[in-house]
Coordinates of C-alpha atoms in Angstrom, one line a residue:
M1 CA 60.7 31.2 3.3
A2 CA 62.9 33.1 0.9
A3 CA 63.9 31.5 -2.4
F4 CA 67.5 30.4 -2.9
P5 CA 69.2 28.8 -5.9
S6 CA 68.8 25.1 -6.0
R7 CA 71.8 23.2 -4.7
R8 CA 73.0 19.6 -4.7
F9 CA 75.2 18.0 -2.1
L10 CA 76.0 14.3 -1.5
G11 CA 73.7 13.6 -4.4
L12 CA 70.7 15.2 -2.6
H13 CA 68.7 18.2 -3.9
L14 CA 68.7 20.7 -1.0
S15 CA 65.5 22.6 0.0
D16 CA 65.5 26.4 -0.4
G17 CA 67.7 28.1 2.1
I18 CA 69.4 24.9 3.2
R19 CA 73.2 24.9 2.9
P20 CA 75.6 21.9 2.7
G21 CA 76.7 22.6 6.3
N22 CA 73.1 22.2 7.5
L23 CA 72.9 18.8 5.8
V24 CA 76.2 17.7 7.4
A25 CA 74.9 18.8 10.8
S26 CA 71.8 16.6 10.3
M27 CA 74.1 13.6 9.7
V28 CA 76.1 14.4 12.8
M29 CA 72.8 14.7 14.7
A30 CA 71.8 11.2 13.5
F31 CA 75.2 9.7 14.5
A32 CA 75.4 11.4 17.9
A33 CA 71.7 10.8 18.8
T34 CA 71.7 7.1 18.0
M35 CA 75.1 6.7 19.8
I36 CA 73.8 8.2 23.1
I37 CA 70.4 6.4 22.8
T38 CA 72.2 3.1 22.2
F39 CA 74.8 3.6 24.9
L40 CA 72.5 3.9 27.9
P41 CA 70.6 0.6 27.6
A42 CA 73.9 -1.2 26.7
A43 CA 75.7 0.3 29.8
Q44 CA 72.7 -0.1 32.1
P45 CA 73.9 -3.5 33.6
I46 CA 77.2 -1.9 34.5
L47 CA 75.4 1.0 36.1
L48 CA 73.2 -1.2 38.2
A49 CA 75.9 -3.6 39.3
G50 CA 78.6 -1.1 39.9
V51 CA 76.8 1.9 41.3
L52 CA 73.6 0.5 42.9
D53 CA 75.3 -2.8 43.8
G54 CA 72.2 -4.6 42.5
H55 CA 71.6 -8.4 42.5
G56 CA 70.2 -10.6 39.8
A57 CA 66.5 -10.6 40.7
D58 CA 66.5 -7.0 41.7
Q59 CA 68.2 -5.9 38.6
G60 CA 65.5 -7.6 36.4
R61 CA 62.8 -5.8 38.3
V62 CA 64.6 -2.5 38.1
V63 CA 65.3 -2.9 34.3
A64 CA 61.6 -3.6 33.7
L65 CA 60.6 -0.6 35.8
L66 CA 63.0 1.7 33.9
A67 CA 61.8 0.5 30.5
A68 CA 58.2 1.0 31.4
A69 CA 58.8 4.5 32.8
A70 CA 60.7 5.5 29.7
E71 CA 58.1 4.2 27.2
I72 CA 55.3 5.9 29.1
A73 CA 57.2 9.2 29.1
M74 CA 57.9 9.0 25.4
I75 CA 54.3 8.0 24.5
L76 CA 52.9 11.0 26.5
T77 CA 55.3 13.6 25.1
L78 CA 56.1 12.6 21.4
P79 CA 53.1 14.4 19.8
W80 CA 53.8 17.6 21.9
Y81 CA 57.4 17.7 20.8
G82 CA 56.2 17.7 17.2
A83 CA 53.9 20.5 17.9
L84 CA 56.7 22.5 19.7
A85 CA 58.9 22.0 16.6
D86 CA 56.2 23.3 14.3
R87 CA 55.6 26.3 16.7
F88 CA 59.2 27.3 17.6
G89 CA 61.3 25.5 15.0
R90 CA 63.4 22.3 14.8
R91 CA 66.6 23.6 16.3
P92 CA 65.4 24.4 19.8
V93 CA 63.8 20.9 20.1
V94 CA 67.0 19.2 18.9
V95 CA 69.2 21.1 21.3
T96 CA 66.8 20.4 24.2
G97 CA 66.8 16.7 23.4
F98 CA 70.6 16.5 23.5
A99 CA 70.7 18.7 26.7
L100 CA 68.3 16.4 28.5
C101 CA 70.2 13.3 27.5
G102 CA 73.5 14.8 28.4
L103 CA 72.4 16.1 31.8
S104 CA 70.7 12.8 32.8
S105 CA 73.8 10.8 31.7
L106 CA 76.0 13.0 33.8
L107 CA 73.8 12.3 36.9
F108 CA 73.0 8.6 36.3
P109 CA 76.1 7.2 38.2
Y110 CA 75.3 9.3 41.2
A111 CA 71.7 7.9 41.7
G112 CA 71.7 6.5 45.2
N113 CA 68.5 4.6 44.9
V114 CA 66.0 3.2 42.4
T115 CA 63.6 6.2 42.7
V116 CA 66.2 8.7 41.6
L117 CA 67.3 6.3 38.8
V118 CA 63.7 6.1 37.5
V119 CA 63.4 9.9 37.6
L120 CA 66.7 10.3 35.6
R121 CA 65.5 7.6 33.2
V122 CA 62.4 9.5 32.5
V123 CA 64.4 12.7 31.9
F124 CA 66.6 10.8 29.5
A125 CA 63.5 9.4 27.7
L126 CA 62.2 13.0 27.3
G127 CA 65.4 13.8 25.5
V128 CA 65.2 10.7 23.4
A129 CA 61.6 11.5 22.4
A130 CA 62.7 15.0 21.2
L131 CA 65.6 13.5 19.2
N132 CA 63.6 10.6 17.7
G133 CA 60.9 13.0 16.3
M134 CA 63.4 15.5 14.9
L135 CA 65.6 13.0 13.1
A136 CA 62.9 12.2 10.6
T137 CA 61.6 15.8 10.5
V138 CA 65.0 17.4 9.7
A139 CA 65.9 14.7 7.2
I140 CA 62.7 15.7 5.3
D141 CA 63.0 19.4 5.8
Y142 CA 66.5 19.7 4.3
V143 CA 65.9 18.1 0.9
R144 CA 63.4 18.3 -1.9
D145 CA 60.8 15.7 -2.5
R146 CA 62.8 13.8 -5.1
S147 CA 65.7 13.2 -2.6
R148 CA 63.8 12.4 0.5
S149 CA 64.2 8.6 0.5
K150 CA 67.9 9.0 -0.2
S151 CA 68.1 11.5 2.7
Y152 CA 66.4 8.9 4.9
G153 CA 68.9 6.3 3.7
L154 CA 71.9 8.5 4.7
I155 CA 70.3 9.1 8.1
G156 CA 69.9 5.4 8.5
L157 CA 73.6 4.9 7.6
F158 CA 74.9 7.5 10.1
S159 CA 72.5 6.2 12.8
G160 CA 73.8 2.7 12.3
L161 CA 77.4 3.9 12.6
G162 CA 76.5 5.7 15.8
A163 CA 75.0 2.6 17.3
M164 CA 78.2 0.6 16.3
V165 CA 80.4 3.2 18.0
A166 CA 78.3 3.0 21.1
V167 CA 78.4 -0.8 21.3
L168 CA 81.9 -1.4 20.2
G169 CA 83.5 1.7 21.8
L170 CA 81.6 3.6 24.5
V171 CA 80.4 0.5 26.3
R172 CA 84.0 -0.6 26.8
L173 CA 85.0 2.6 28.5
P174 CA 84.2 1.4 32.0
S175 CA 86.4 -1.7 31.7
I176 CA 89.2 0.3 30.1
L177 CA 89.1 3.0 32.8
E178 CA 88.8 0.5 35.6
R179 CA 92.1 -1.1 34.5
N180 CA 93.7 2.3 34.5
L181 CA 92.3 3.2 37.9
G182 CA 93.8 0.2 39.7
G183 CA 92.6 -3.0 38.0
D184 CA 91.7 -5.8 40.2
S185 CA 93.3 -4.2 43.3
G186 CA 90.9 -1.2 42.9
G187 CA 87.9 -3.4 43.7
T188 CA 84.5 -1.8 43.9
E189 CA 85.8 1.7 44.3
A190 CA 87.7 1.5 41.0
A191 CA 84.6 0.1 39.2
V192 CA 82.3 2.9 40.5
S193 CA 84.9 5.5 39.6
A194 CA 85.3 4.0 36.1
T195 CA 81.5 4.0 35.6
R196 CA 81.2 7.6 36.7
Y197 CA 84.1 8.8 34.4
S198 CA 82.6 6.9 31.5
F199 CA 79.2 8.5 31.9
L200 CA 80.9 11.9 32.4
I201 CA 82.7 11.5 29.0
V202 CA 79.5 10.5 27.2
A203 CA 77.6 13.4 28.9
L204 CA 80.3 15.9 27.8
I205 CA 80.2 14.6 24.3
T206 CA 76.4 14.9 24.2
L207 CA 76.4 18.5 25.6
A208 CA 79.1 19.5 23.1
V209 CA 76.9 18.1 20.3
A210 CA 73.9 20.1 21.7
A211 CA 76.0 23.3 21.4
L212 CA 77.2 22.3 17.9
M213 CA 73.6 21.8 16.7
W214 CA 72.6 25.3 17.9
F215 CA 75.2 26.8 15.6
T216 CA 75.0 24.5 12.6
L217 CA 71.3 23.5 12.1
S218 CA 69.2 25.7 9.9
R219 CA 67.5 28.7 11.6
L220 CA 65.0 29.0 8.8
R221 CA 61.3 28.6 9.6
V222 CA 59.5 25.9 7.6
D223 CA 56.2 27.8 8.0
A224 CA 55.7 31.0 9.8
A225 CA 51.9 30.6 10.1
S226 CA 52.3 27.6 12.5
A227 CA 54.1 29.9 15.0
R228 CA 50.7 31.4 15.8
V229 CA 48.8 28.2 16.1
P230 CA 48.0 26.8 19.6
L231 CA 50.0 23.7 20.5
A232 CA 46.9 21.7 21.3
R233 CA 45.6 22.4 17.8
L234 CA 48.9 21.3 16.2
V235 CA 48.8 18.0 18.1
R236 CA 45.2 17.5 17.0
E237 CA 46.1 18.1 13.4
G238 CA 48.8 15.5 13.6
L239 CA 46.3 13.0 14.8
T240 CA 43.5 13.9 12.4
L241 CA 45.9 13.6 9.5
A242 CA 45.4 9.9 9.7
R243 CA 42.1 10.3 7.7
D244 CA 44.4 10.6 4.7
P245 CA 45.1 7.0 3.3
G246 CA 48.8 7.8 2.7
V247 CA 49.3 9.2 6.2
A248 CA 47.4 6.2 7.8
L249 CA 49.6 3.8 5.8
S250 CA 52.8 5.6 7.0
Y251 CA 51.6 5.5 10.6
A252 CA 50.8 1.8 10.4
A253 CA 54.2 1.1 8.8
S254 CA 55.9 2.9 11.6
F255 CA 54.0 0.9 14.2
V256 CA 55.5 -2.2 12.8
A257 CA 59.0 -0.9 11.8
R258 CA 60.0 0.5 15.1
A259 CA 58.8 -2.7 16.9
D260 CA 60.9 -4.7 14.5
L261 CA 64.0 -2.8 15.6
S262 CA 63.2 -3.4 19.3
I263 CA 62.5 -7.2 18.7
V264 CA 65.9 -7.6 17.0
A265 CA 67.8 -6.2 20.0
A266 CA 65.7 -7.8 22.8
F267 CA 64.6 -11.3 21.6
L268 CA 67.2 -12.4 19.0
P269 CA 70.1 -12.8 21.5
L270 CA 67.7 -14.1 24.1
W271 CA 66.6 -16.9 21.8
V272 CA 70.2 -17.9 21.2
V273 CA 71.0 -17.9 25.0
V274 CA 67.9 -19.8 26.0
H275 CA 68.4 -22.5 23.4
A276 CA 72.1 -22.9 24.3
V277 CA 71.3 -23.3 28.0
R278 CA 68.6 -25.8 27.3
E279 CA 70.7 -27.9 25.0
G280 CA 73.9 -27.5 27.1
D281 CA 76.0 -26.8 24.1
M282 CA 77.6 -23.6 25.5
T283 CA 78.0 -21.6 28.6
T284 CA 75.8 -18.6 29.2
A285 CA 78.7 -16.3 28.4
Q286 CA 79.5 -18.1 25.2
A287 CA 75.9 -18.1 24.1
L288 CA 75.6 -14.4 24.9
A289 CA 78.6 -13.7 22.7
R290 CA 77.1 -15.8 20.0
G291 CA 73.8 -13.8 20.3
G292 CA 75.7 -10.6 20.0
I293 CA 77.3 -11.8 16.8
V294 CA 73.8 -12.6 15.4
V295 CA 72.5 -9.2 16.3
G296 CA 75.7 -7.6 14.9
V297 CA 75.0 -9.3 11.5
A298 CA 71.5 -7.9 11.4
Q299 CA 72.5 -4.4 12.4
T300 CA 75.6 -4.3 10.1
V301 CA 73.4 -5.3 7.1
A302 CA 70.8 -2.7 8.1
T303 CA 73.4 0.0 8.4
F304 CA 75.1 -0.4 5.1
T305 CA 72.0 -1.2 3.0
A306 CA 70.1 1.9 4.3
P307 CA 71.4 4.1 1.4
L308 CA 70.3 1.4 -1.1
F309 CA 66.7 1.4 0.1
G310 CA 66.9 5.2 0.1
W311 CA 67.9 5.2 -3.5
L312 CA 65.2 2.7 -4.4
G313 CA 62.5 4.6 -2.5
D314 CA 63.1 7.7 -4.7
R315 CA 62.4 5.6 -7.8
L316 CA 59.1 4.1 -6.8
R317 CA 55.9 5.6 -5.8
R318 CA 56.2 6.1 -2.1
Q319 CA 53.3 3.8 -1.1
D320 CA 54.7 1.1 -3.3
A321 CA 58.1 1.4 -1.6
V322 CA 56.4 1.0 1.7
L323 CA 54.6 -2.2 0.5
V324 CA 57.8 -3.7 -0.8
A325 CA 59.6 -2.9 2.4
Q326 CA 56.8 -4.3 4.6
A327 CA 56.5 -7.5 2.6
L328 CA 60.3 -8.0 2.8
A329 CA 60.3 -7.4 6.5
A330 CA 57.4 -9.8 7.1
A331 CA 59.0 -12.5 5.0
A332 CA 62.3 -12.1 7.0
Y333 CA 60.6 -12.4 10.4
L334 CA 58.4 -15.3 9.3
S335 CA 61.6 -17.1 8.0
T336 CA 62.5 -17.6 11.7
L337 CA 59.8 -20.3 11.7
L338 CA 62.1 -22.4 9.6
V339 CA 64.9 -22.2 12.1
S340 CA 65.1 -25.2 14.5
D341 CA 68.6 -24.5 15.8
P342 CA 69.4 -20.8 16.5
L343 CA 73.0 -21.8 17.1
G344 CA 73.4 -23.1 13.5
S345 CA 74.6 -21.2 10.5
G346 CA 71.0 -20.7 9.2
I347 CA 70.4 -18.1 11.8
M348 CA 73.0 -15.9 10.2
V349 CA 71.1 -15.9 6.9
V350 CA 67.9 -15.1 8.8
A351 CA 69.6 -12.3 10.7
A352 CA 70.8 -10.7 7.4
L353 CA 67.3 -10.9 6.0
I354 CA 65.9 -9.3 9.2
G355 CA 68.4 -6.5 8.9
L356 CA 67.3 -5.8 5.3
G357 CA 63.6 -5.9 6.2
E358 CA 64.1 -3.7 9.3
I359 CA 65.9 -0.9 7.6
A360 CA 63.7 -1.0 4.5
A361 CA 60.6 -0.5 6.6
I362 CA 62.1 2.4 8.5
V363 CA 63.5 4.2 5.5
T364 CA 60.3 4.0 3.4
A365 CA 57.7 5.1 6.0
G366 CA 59.0 8.6 6.5
P367 CA 59.1 9.9 2.9
L368 CA 55.6 8.7 2.4
L369 CA 54.4 10.8 5.3
A370 CA 56.3 13.8 4.0
Q371 CA 54.6 13.8 0.6
Q372 CA 51.1 13.7 2.3
V373 CA 51.4 16.5 4.9
P374 CA 52.0 20.3 4.6
P375 CA 55.2 21.7 6.1
A376 CA 53.0 23.7 8.6
V377 CA 52.3 20.5 10.6
R378 CA 55.1 18.3 9.4
A379 CA 56.8 18.0 12.8
S380 CA 53.4 17.3 14.5
A381 CA 52.8 14.5 12.0
Y382 CA 56.2 13.0 12.6
G383 CA 55.6 13.2 16.3
V384 CA 52.5 11.1 15.9
Q385 CA 54.3 8.7 13.6
T386 CA 57.0 8.2 16.2
L387 CA 54.3 7.8 18.8
C388 CA 52.8 5.0 16.7
G389 CA 56.3 3.4 16.7
A390 CA 56.5 3.6 20.5
I391 CA 53.1 2.0 20.9
G392 CA 54.1 -0.7 18.4
I393 CA 57.1 -1.6 20.5
L394 CA 54.9 -1.8 23.5
V395 CA 52.2 -4.0 21.9
I396 CA 54.3 -6.3 19.7
S397 CA 57.0 -6.9 22.3
T398 CA 54.4 -7.6 25.0
V399 CA 52.4 -10.0 22.9
G400 CA 55.5 -11.8 21.6
G401 CA 57.1 -11.9 25.0
L402 CA 54.0 -13.5 26.6
F403 CA 54.5 -16.6 24.3
F404 CA 58.3 -16.5 24.2
D405 CA 59.0 -19.1 27.0
S406 CA 56.9 -21.8 25.2
W407 CA 57.6 -20.7 21.7
P408 CA 60.8 -18.6 21.2
A409 CA 60.0 -17.6 17.6
A410 CA 56.7 -16.0 18.9
P411 CA 57.9 -12.3 18.8
F412 CA 59.2 -12.7 15.3
A413 CA 56.0 -14.4 14.2
V414 CA 53.9 -11.6 15.7
A415 CA 56.1 -9.0 13.9
G416 CA 55.7 -10.9 10.6
V417 CA 52.0 -11.1 10.9
A418 CA 51.7 -7.4 11.8
G419 CA 53.8 -6.6 8.7
L420 CA 51.4 -8.7 6.5
L421 CA 48.5 -6.8 7.9
V422 CA 50.1 -3.5 6.9
V423 CA 50.7 -4.9 3.4
A424 CA 47.1 -5.9 3.1
F425 CA 46.0 -2.4 4.3
G426 CA 48.4 -0.8 1.9
L427 CA 47.1 -2.8 -1.1
A428 CA 43.6 -1.7 -0.2
V429 CA 44.4 2.0 -0.1
R430 CA 47.4 2.4 -2.5
R431 CA 45.2 3.8 -5.4
R432 CA 43.7 6.3 -3.1
V433 CA 47.0 7.8 -2.0
V434 CA 47.3 11.2 -3.7
P435 CA 50.4 13.3 -2.9
L436 CA 49.9 16.7 -1.5
P437 CA 51.1 19.4 -4.0
Q438 CA 54.2 20.8 -2.2
E439 CA 53.5 24.4 -3.3
L440 CA 50.1 24.2 -1.7
G441 CA 51.3 22.7 1.5
A442 CA 54.1 25.2 1.9
Q443 CA 51.8 28.2 2.1
L444 CA 48.9 27.3 4.4
P445 CA 48.0 30.4 6.4
E446 CA 46.5 30.1 9.9
G447 CA 42.7 29.7 9.8
S448 CA 42.5 28.6 6.1
P449 CA 40.0 25.9 5.3
E450 CA 42.8 23.6 4.3
F451 CA 44.5 23.9 7.7
G452 CA 41.3 23.5 9.8
A453 CA 38.7 20.9 10.4
Q454 CA 38.8 19.4 7.0
G455 CA 42.4 18.4 7.4
P456 CA 45.6 20.1 6.4
G457 CA 45.9 20.5 2.7
R458 CA 42.7 18.6 1.9
P459 CA 39.8 20.5 0.3

């Protein structure tokens, strides 16, 4: 990579060859990717009821099937996307991710049966896998080491804003369009048309962003040597990097952090609804609205404190920042054990703490990984890290969900205990975490000892 004068933009120190426009493009990518990723699950009930004319029990079965198919698709492909990005560059993978999400969104409302819907959900998941891995990778590529936590913080801010736009704006499109297409007199036909137009709008936005990314993301290669390395070897390198204590800690932190994010969205509103129905204090609709407010508090706090934790992460040793974040997240989740009434005001305080812990854990894990791996296999490493997060969602949600009916705080307790285990592991290895010299990692030729069996960048 050619040397360029050092630049600063938005308080970040840009990497060689990266221009302010490239950094702005990465923020747009974070906003748009999270917006589309959030929209589909939120709009799924509308899709099932309006297009497939599903009924309650069938919808539950279909939703479970779609979620399982999507998670399996992501787990199987995440490491390969990282290897592809190291081999061919970040830009083609990002564009492919948006294109897959856009095309599947365009076709979703025309799925005439569950089988077609599952196939489209898998295609969408393949796009999500590409985008999830590249969000972290691009955020690290575009800035120098001293700005990487702040870069993650900004990515978290724009991702949160994208999620808010999806939930507060895009999800309302079907109802708005249905009124304009005939309101109550339009009946089922108006509802189906409104759903299709809504997904068409989202698909066109997504495809437009894909085109924008092609022209605005950096075309510079992070490491030319990786273009000649077989994909299977890049995947293997991403996995074997875990022998480094810092990489292992980052992978473990991601396992918990991504699961935390899923638990907030899935179990926090469900806890409120179940309690309200049992106590008879509210109707289901009222309880659902209350649960939405609770989740909204957690996500709003997470969105607007992401830059704060990014700033803090650049002022601590990266492993120490991870420990602080994991301890905070664990304490937040375990604080749910003190809540006896999820309809009371105390749940709002707990939700705010959960939002803080959730974003702190996400923002700090990535920069630690960046300082431990060479650029030649950086995307492969982030593919494996995102894979760890997907497995964490599957494991922690499943274990917590098994006990939820008898103990609604179970998912949060499981997440809290998992966080404490990561803290214990981090304390055990923190003195053994040695950052990889960036100038060494940036110039690893294919076949060098550092790139091979002894582990990238490790003598």
